[in-house]
Coordinates of C-alpha atoms and ligand atoms in Angstrom, one line a residue:
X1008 CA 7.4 -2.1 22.3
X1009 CA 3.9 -1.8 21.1
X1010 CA 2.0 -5.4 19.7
X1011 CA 0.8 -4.7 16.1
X1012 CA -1.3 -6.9 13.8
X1013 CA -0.9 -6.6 10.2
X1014 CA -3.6 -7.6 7.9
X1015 CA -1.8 -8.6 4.3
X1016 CA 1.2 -8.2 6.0
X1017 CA 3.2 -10.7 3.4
X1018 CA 2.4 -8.1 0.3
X1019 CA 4.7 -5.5 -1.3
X1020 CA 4.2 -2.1 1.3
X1021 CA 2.8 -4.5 4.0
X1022 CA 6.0 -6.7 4.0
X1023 CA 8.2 -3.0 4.1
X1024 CA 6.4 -1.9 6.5
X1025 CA 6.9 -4.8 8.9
X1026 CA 10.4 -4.2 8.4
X1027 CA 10.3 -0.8 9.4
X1028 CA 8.2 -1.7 12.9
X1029 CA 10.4 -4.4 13.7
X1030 CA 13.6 -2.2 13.7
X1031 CA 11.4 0.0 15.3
X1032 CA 11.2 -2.7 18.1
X1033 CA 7.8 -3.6 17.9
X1034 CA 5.9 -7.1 18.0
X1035 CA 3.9 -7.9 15.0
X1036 CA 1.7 -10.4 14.3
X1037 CA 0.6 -11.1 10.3
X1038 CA -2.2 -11.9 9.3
X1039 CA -2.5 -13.0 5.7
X1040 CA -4.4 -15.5 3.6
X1041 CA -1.1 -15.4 0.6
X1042 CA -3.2 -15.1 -2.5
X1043 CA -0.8 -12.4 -3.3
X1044 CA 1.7 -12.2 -0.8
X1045 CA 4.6 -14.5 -0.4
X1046 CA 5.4 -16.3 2.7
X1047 CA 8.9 -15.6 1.8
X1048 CA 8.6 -11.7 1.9
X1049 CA 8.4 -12.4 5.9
X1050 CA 11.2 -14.9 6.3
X1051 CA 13.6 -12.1 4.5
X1052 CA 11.9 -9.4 6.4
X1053 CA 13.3 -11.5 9.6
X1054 CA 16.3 -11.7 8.1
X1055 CA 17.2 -8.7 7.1
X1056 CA 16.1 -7.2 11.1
X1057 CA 17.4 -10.0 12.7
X1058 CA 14.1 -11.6 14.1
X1059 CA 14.5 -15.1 12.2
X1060 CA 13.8 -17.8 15.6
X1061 CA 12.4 -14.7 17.9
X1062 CA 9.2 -14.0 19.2
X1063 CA 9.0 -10.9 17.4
X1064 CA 7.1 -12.0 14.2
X1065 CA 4.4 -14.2 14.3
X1066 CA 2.6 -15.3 11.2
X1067 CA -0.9 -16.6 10.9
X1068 CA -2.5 -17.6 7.5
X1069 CA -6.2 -16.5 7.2
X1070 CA -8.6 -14.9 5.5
X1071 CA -10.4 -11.3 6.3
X1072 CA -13.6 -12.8 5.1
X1073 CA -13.5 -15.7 7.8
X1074 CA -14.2 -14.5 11.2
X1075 CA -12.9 -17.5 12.4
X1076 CA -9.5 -17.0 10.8
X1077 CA -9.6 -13.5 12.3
X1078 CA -10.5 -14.8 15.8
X1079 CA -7.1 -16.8 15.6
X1080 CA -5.1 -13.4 14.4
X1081 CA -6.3 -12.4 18.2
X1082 CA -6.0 -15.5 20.1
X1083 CA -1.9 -15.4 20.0
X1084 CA -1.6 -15.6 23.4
X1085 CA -0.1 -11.5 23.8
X1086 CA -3.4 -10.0 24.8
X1087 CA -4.7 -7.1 23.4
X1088 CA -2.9 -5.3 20.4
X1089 CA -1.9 -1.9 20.3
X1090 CA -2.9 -1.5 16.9
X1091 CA -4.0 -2.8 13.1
X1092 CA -2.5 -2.1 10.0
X1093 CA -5.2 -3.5 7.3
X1094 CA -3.3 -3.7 4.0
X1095 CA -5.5 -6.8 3.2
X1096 CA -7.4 -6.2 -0.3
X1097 CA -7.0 -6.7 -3.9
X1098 CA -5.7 -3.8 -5.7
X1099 CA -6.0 -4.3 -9.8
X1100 CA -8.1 -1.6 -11.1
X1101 CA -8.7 -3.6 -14.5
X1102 CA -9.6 -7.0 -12.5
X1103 CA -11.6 -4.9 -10.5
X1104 CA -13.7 -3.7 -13.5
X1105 CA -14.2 -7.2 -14.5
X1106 CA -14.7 -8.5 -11.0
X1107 CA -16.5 -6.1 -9.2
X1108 CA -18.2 -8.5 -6.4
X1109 CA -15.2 -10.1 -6.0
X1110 CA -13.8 -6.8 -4.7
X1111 CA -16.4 -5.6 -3.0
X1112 CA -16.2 -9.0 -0.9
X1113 CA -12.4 -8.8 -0.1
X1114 CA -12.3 -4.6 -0.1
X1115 CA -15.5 -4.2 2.3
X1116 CA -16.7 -7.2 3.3
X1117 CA -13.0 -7.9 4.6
X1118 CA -12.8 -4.9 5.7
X1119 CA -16.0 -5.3 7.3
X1120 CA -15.2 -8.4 9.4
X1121 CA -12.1 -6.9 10.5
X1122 CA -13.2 -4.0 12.1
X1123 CA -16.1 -6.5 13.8
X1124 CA -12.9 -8.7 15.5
X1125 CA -10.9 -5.2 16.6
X1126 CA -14.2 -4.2 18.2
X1127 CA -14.7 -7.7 19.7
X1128 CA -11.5 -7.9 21.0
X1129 CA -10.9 -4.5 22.6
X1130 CA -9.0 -3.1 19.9
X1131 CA -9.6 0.8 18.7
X1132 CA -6.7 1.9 16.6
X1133 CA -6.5 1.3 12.9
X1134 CA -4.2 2.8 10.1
X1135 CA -6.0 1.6 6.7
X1136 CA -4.6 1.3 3.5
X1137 CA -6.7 3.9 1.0
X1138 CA -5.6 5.4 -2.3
X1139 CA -5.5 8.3 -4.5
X1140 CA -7.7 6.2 -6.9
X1141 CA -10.6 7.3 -4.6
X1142 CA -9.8 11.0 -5.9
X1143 CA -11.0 10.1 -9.9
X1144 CA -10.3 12.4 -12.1
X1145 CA -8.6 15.1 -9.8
X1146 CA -10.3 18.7 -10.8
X1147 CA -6.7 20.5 -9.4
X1148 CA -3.3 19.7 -8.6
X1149 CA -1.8 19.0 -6.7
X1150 CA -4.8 17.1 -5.2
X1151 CA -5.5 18.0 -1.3
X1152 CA -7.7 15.7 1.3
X1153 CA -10.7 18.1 0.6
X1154 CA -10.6 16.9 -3.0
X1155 CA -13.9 15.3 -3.7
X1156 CA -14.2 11.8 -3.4
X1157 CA -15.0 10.7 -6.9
X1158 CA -13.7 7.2 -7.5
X1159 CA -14.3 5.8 -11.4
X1160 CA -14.0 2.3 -11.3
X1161 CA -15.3 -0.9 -9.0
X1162 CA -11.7 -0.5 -7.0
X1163 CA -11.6 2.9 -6.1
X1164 CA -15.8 2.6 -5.1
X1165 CA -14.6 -0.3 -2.7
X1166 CA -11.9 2.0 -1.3
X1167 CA -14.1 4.9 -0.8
X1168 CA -16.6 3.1 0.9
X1169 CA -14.0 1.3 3.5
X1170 CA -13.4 5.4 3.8
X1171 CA -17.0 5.8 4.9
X1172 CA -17.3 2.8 7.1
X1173 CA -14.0 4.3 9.0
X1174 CA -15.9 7.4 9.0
X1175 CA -18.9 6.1 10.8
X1176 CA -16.8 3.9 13.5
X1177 CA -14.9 7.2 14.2
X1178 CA -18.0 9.3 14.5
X1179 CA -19.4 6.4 16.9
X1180 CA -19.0 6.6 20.7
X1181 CA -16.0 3.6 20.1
X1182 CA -18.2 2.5 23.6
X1183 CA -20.4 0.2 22.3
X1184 CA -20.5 -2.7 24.3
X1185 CA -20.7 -6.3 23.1
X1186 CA -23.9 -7.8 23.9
X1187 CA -24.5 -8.1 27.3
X1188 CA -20.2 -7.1 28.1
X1189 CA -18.8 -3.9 29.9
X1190 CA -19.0 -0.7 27.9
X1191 CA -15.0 0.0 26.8
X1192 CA -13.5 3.4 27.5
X1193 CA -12.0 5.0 24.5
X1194 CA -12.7 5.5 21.1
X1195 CA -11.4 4.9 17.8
X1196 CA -8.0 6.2 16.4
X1197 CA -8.1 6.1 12.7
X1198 CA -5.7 6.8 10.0
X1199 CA -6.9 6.6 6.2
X1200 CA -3.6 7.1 4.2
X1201 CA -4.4 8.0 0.7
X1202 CA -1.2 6.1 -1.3
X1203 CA -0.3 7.4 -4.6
X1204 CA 2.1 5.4 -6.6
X1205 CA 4.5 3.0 -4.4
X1206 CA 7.6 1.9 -6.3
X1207 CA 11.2 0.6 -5.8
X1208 CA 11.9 -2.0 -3.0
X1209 CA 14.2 -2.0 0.2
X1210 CA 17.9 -1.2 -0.5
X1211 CA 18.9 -4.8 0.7
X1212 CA 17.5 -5.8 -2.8
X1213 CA 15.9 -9.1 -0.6
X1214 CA 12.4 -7.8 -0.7
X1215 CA 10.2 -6.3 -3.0
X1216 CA 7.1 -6.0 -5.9
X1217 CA 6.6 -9.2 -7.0
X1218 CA 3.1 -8.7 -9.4
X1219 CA 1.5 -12.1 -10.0
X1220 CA 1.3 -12.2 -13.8
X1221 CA 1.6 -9.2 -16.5
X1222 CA 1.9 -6.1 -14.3
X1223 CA -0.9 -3.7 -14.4
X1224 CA 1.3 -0.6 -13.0
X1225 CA 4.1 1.2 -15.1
X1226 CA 7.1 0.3 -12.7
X1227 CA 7.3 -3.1 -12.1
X1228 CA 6.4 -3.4 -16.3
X1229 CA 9.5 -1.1 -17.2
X1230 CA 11.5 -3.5 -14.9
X1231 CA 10.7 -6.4 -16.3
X1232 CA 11.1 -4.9 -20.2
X1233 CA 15.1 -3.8 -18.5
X1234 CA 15.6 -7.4 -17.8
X1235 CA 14.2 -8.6 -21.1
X1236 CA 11.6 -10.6 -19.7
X1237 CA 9.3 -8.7 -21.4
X1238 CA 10.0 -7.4 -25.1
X1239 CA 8.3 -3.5 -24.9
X1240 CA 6.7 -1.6 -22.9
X1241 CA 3.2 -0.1 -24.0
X1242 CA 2.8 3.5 -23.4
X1243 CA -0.6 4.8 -22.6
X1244 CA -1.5 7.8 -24.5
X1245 CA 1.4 10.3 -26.1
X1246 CA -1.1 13.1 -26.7
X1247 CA -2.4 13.8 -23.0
X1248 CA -2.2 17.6 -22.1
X1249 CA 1.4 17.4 -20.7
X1250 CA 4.8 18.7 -21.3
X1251 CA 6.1 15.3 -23.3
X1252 CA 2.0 13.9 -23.8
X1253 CA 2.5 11.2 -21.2
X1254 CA 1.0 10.7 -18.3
X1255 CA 2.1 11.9 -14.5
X1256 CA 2.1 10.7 -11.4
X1257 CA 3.4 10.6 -7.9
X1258 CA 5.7 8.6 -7.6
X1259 CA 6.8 7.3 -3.6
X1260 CA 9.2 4.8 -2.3
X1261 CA 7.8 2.2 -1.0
X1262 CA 10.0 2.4 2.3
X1263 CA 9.1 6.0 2.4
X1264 CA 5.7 4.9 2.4
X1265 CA 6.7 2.5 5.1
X1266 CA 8.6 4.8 7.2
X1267 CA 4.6 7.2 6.7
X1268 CA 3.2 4.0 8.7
X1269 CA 4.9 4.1 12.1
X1270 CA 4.8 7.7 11.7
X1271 CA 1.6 7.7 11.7
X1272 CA 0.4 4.9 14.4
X1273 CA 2.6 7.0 17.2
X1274 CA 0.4 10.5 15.9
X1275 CA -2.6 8.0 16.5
X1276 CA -0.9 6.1 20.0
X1277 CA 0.0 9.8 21.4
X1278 CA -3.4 11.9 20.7
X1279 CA -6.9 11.6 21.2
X1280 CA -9.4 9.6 19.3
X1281 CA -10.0 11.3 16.0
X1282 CA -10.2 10.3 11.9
X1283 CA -7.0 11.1 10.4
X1284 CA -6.6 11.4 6.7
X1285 CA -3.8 12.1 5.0
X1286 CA -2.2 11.8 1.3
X1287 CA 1.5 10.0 1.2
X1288 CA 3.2 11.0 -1.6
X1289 CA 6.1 12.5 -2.8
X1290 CA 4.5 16.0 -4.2
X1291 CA 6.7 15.7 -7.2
X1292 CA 5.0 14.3 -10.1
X1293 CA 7.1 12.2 -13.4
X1294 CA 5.7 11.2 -16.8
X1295 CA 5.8 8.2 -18.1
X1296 CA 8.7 8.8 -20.2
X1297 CA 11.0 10.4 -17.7
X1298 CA 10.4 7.3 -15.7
X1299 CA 11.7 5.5 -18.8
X1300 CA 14.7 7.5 -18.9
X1301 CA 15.4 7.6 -15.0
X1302 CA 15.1 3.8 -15.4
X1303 CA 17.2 3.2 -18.1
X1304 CA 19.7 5.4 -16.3
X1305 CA 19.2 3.5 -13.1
X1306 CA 19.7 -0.4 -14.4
X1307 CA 22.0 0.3 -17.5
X1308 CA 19.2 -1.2 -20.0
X1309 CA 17.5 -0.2 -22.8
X1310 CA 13.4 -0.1 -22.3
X1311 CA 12.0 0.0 -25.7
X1312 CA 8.3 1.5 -26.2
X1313 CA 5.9 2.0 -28.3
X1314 CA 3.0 5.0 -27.6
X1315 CA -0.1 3.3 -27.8
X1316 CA -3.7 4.4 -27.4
X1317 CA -4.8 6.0 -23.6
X1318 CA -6.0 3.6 -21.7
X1319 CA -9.7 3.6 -19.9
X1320 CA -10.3 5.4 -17.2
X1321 CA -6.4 6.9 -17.3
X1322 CA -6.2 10.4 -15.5
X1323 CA -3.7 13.1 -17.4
X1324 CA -1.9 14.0 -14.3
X1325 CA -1.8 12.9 -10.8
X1326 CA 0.1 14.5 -7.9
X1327 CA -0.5 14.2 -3.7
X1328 CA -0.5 17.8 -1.9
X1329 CA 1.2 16.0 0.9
X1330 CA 1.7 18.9 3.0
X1331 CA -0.9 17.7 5.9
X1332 CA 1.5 14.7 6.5
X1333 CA 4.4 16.8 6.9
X1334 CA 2.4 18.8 9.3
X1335 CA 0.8 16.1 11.1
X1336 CA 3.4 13.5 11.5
X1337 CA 6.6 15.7 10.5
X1338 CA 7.1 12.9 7.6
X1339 CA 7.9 13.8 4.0
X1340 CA 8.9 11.5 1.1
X1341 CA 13.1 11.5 0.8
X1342 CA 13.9 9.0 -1.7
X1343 CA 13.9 10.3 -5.6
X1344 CA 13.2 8.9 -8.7
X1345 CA 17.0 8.1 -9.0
X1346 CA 16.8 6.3 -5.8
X1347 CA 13.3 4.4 -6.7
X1348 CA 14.6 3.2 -10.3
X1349 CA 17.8 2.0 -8.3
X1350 CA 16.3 -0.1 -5.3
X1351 CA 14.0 -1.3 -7.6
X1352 CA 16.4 -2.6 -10.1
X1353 CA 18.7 -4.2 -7.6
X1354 CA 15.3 -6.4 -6.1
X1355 CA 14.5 -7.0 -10.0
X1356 CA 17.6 -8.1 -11.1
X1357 CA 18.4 -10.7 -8.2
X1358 CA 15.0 -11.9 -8.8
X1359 CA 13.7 -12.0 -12.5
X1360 CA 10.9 -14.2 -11.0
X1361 CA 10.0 -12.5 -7.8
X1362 CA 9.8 -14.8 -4.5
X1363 CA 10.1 -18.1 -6.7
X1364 CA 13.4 -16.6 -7.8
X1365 CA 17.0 -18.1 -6.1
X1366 CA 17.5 -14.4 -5.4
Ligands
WQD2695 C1 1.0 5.0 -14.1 C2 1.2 5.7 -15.4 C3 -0.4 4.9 -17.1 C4 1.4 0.9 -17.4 C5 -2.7 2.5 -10.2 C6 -4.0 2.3 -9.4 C7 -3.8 3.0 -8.0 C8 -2.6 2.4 -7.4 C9 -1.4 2.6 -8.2 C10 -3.4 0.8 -5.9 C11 -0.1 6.0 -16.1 C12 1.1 4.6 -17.5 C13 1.1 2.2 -17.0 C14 1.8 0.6 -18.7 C15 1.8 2.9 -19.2 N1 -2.8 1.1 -7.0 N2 1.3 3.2 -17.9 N3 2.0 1.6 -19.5 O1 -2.9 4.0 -12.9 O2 -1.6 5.8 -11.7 O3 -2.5 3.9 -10.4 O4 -1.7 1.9 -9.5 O5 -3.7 1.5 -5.0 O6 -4.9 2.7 -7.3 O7 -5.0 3.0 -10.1 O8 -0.6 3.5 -11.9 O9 1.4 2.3 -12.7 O10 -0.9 1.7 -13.7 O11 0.1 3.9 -14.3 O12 2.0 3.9 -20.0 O13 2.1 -0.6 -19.1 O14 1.9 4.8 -16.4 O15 -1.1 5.4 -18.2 O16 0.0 7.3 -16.8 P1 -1.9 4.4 -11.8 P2 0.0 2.8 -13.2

């Protein structure tokens, strides 16, 4: 049983992925300040593993920005953790456009102060939570980890530049020694996973996206249009240089995406330090309108649309070469679109309005 603490632990792939450590039988503490999380993800996540009243899931509400709130993440009383999953950041490419200081305070500054406490308190291994929007427009694809970082807007820049900072820690001894403290042994094992587009929700149906306002990405917008809690849905651009003139992406289940964290903290827990980067996605890339379809075949609806201009800073066509992960960790993505539109539709439909549904 390792002892894990996971930043933004209470949001949509950090609330899955706790699941997946806990019935993996490890101790997690999460750390979260719930501006877009919901307490509630956790108390299902208990649920649904059996943890509700144990030790094995501690919660404590904070803010990356605050090293004070980080210094009580660390003070639980279970001594040094094993490792940190930092999902803690905003992650709206439009707000970030309009906000940009905003995210560079959560995204690096966060970031930032977090890597400061791990230091502090003896901590060297970190799986952070990048994206593919640090890729830009990708020159080829399918789009490899030599790609050239290229990010075009304030979101993907804060992303990259977490990237960088990881890069530096790893390239440092990982002995520094607090002032005037003992030199530690060891240095840092990092992960940067490179997430392309998580969809769909545990198969329970108890936990899942819950977007705060209009949704910015395509699934959770289609889902609500299938319930009717939206009228149409707006499809960006019907004249890019695909087969149907819709956009593509790379679709991955989110508990795939889970089930891509522990395998990758026990790649970083069994070998040496190093900086491990790796793509998770599904290699398999859908437009826009066969996720319609797949969708509408999935919850039984109709998902009326209307093509509508491109919208800024939209890439034609998106897809991860995920073969590193499959050779690093031995992890591939299993679930299909079938199975995405599916899990996703039973979380939507038992909660039209998220965490503050019944449900
Ligand atoms: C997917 C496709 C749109 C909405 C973004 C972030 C990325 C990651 C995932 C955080 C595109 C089209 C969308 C709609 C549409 N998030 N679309 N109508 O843009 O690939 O990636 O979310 O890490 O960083 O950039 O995902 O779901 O917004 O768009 O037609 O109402 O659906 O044009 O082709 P995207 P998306």
């Amino acid at each position: 049983m390792a002892k894990v603490l996971i930043a933004g632990g209470a949001g949509f792939i950090g609330s899955h992925t706790c699941l997946v450590l806990l019935e993996a039988g490890h101790q997690l503490v999460v750390f979260d300040n719930f501006s877009t999380g919901s307490p509630e993800s956790l108390r299902r996540v208990q649920e649904l593993t059996g943890t509700a009243g144990s030790d094995r899931l501690r919660v404590v509400e904070g803010d990356i920005r605050r090293p004070l709130d980080l210094s009580k993440a660390f003070a639980t009383g279970w001594g040094r953790f094993d490792a940190v999953i930092h999902f803690a950041g905003l992650k709206a490419v439009a707000q970030s456009v309009h906000e940009p200081l905003l995210y560079w305070d959560v995204n690096v500054g966060g970031s930032q102060h977090l890597l400061a406490a791990m230091a502090e308190h003896g901590c060297h291994t970190l799986v952070f939570s990048s994206s593919a929007t640090v890729y830009g427009l990708p020159e080829r694809i399918p789009i490899p980890e030599t790609a050239a970082v290229l990010p075009i807007n304030p979101y993907g820049h804060t992303k990259a530049a977490v990237e960088r900072m990881l890069a530096d820690l790893a390239a440092s001894d990982g002995r520094q020694a607090p002032e005037g403290g003992e030199p530690r042994s060891g240095g840092w094992r990092i992960a940067r996973l490179r997430y392309f587009n998580p969809v769909g929700a545990h198969s329970s149906g108890r936990i899942g996206e819950d977007p705060q306002g209009p949704p910015d990405n395509l699934f959770p917008y289609v889902s609500q249009v299938a319930l009717g809690r939206r009228p149409r849905l707006q499809v960006f651009g019907g004249d890019w240089p695909t087969p149907d003139g819709t956009g593509i992406r790379d679709y991955i289940h989110v508990m795939d995406l889970a089930e891509g964290h522990l395998a990758t903290l026990e790649a970083l827990w069994n070998e040496p330090p190093q900086l491990l980067t790796l793509n998770l996605g599904s290699g398999r890339g859908y437009s826009v309108l066969e996720v319609v379809r797949a969708f509408e075949r999935a919850s039984d609806r109709m998902v009326p649309f209307d093509l509508v201009a491109r919208r800024a800073g939209d890439a034609a066509h998106s897809v991860a070469d995920s073969s590193e992960a499959l050779r690093r960790l031995g992890w591939w993505a299993r679930r299909d679109l079938s199975q995405m539109c599916a899990d996703g539709w039973a979380w939507q439909q038992r909660h039209p309005q998220g965490y503050r549904s019944a449900g």
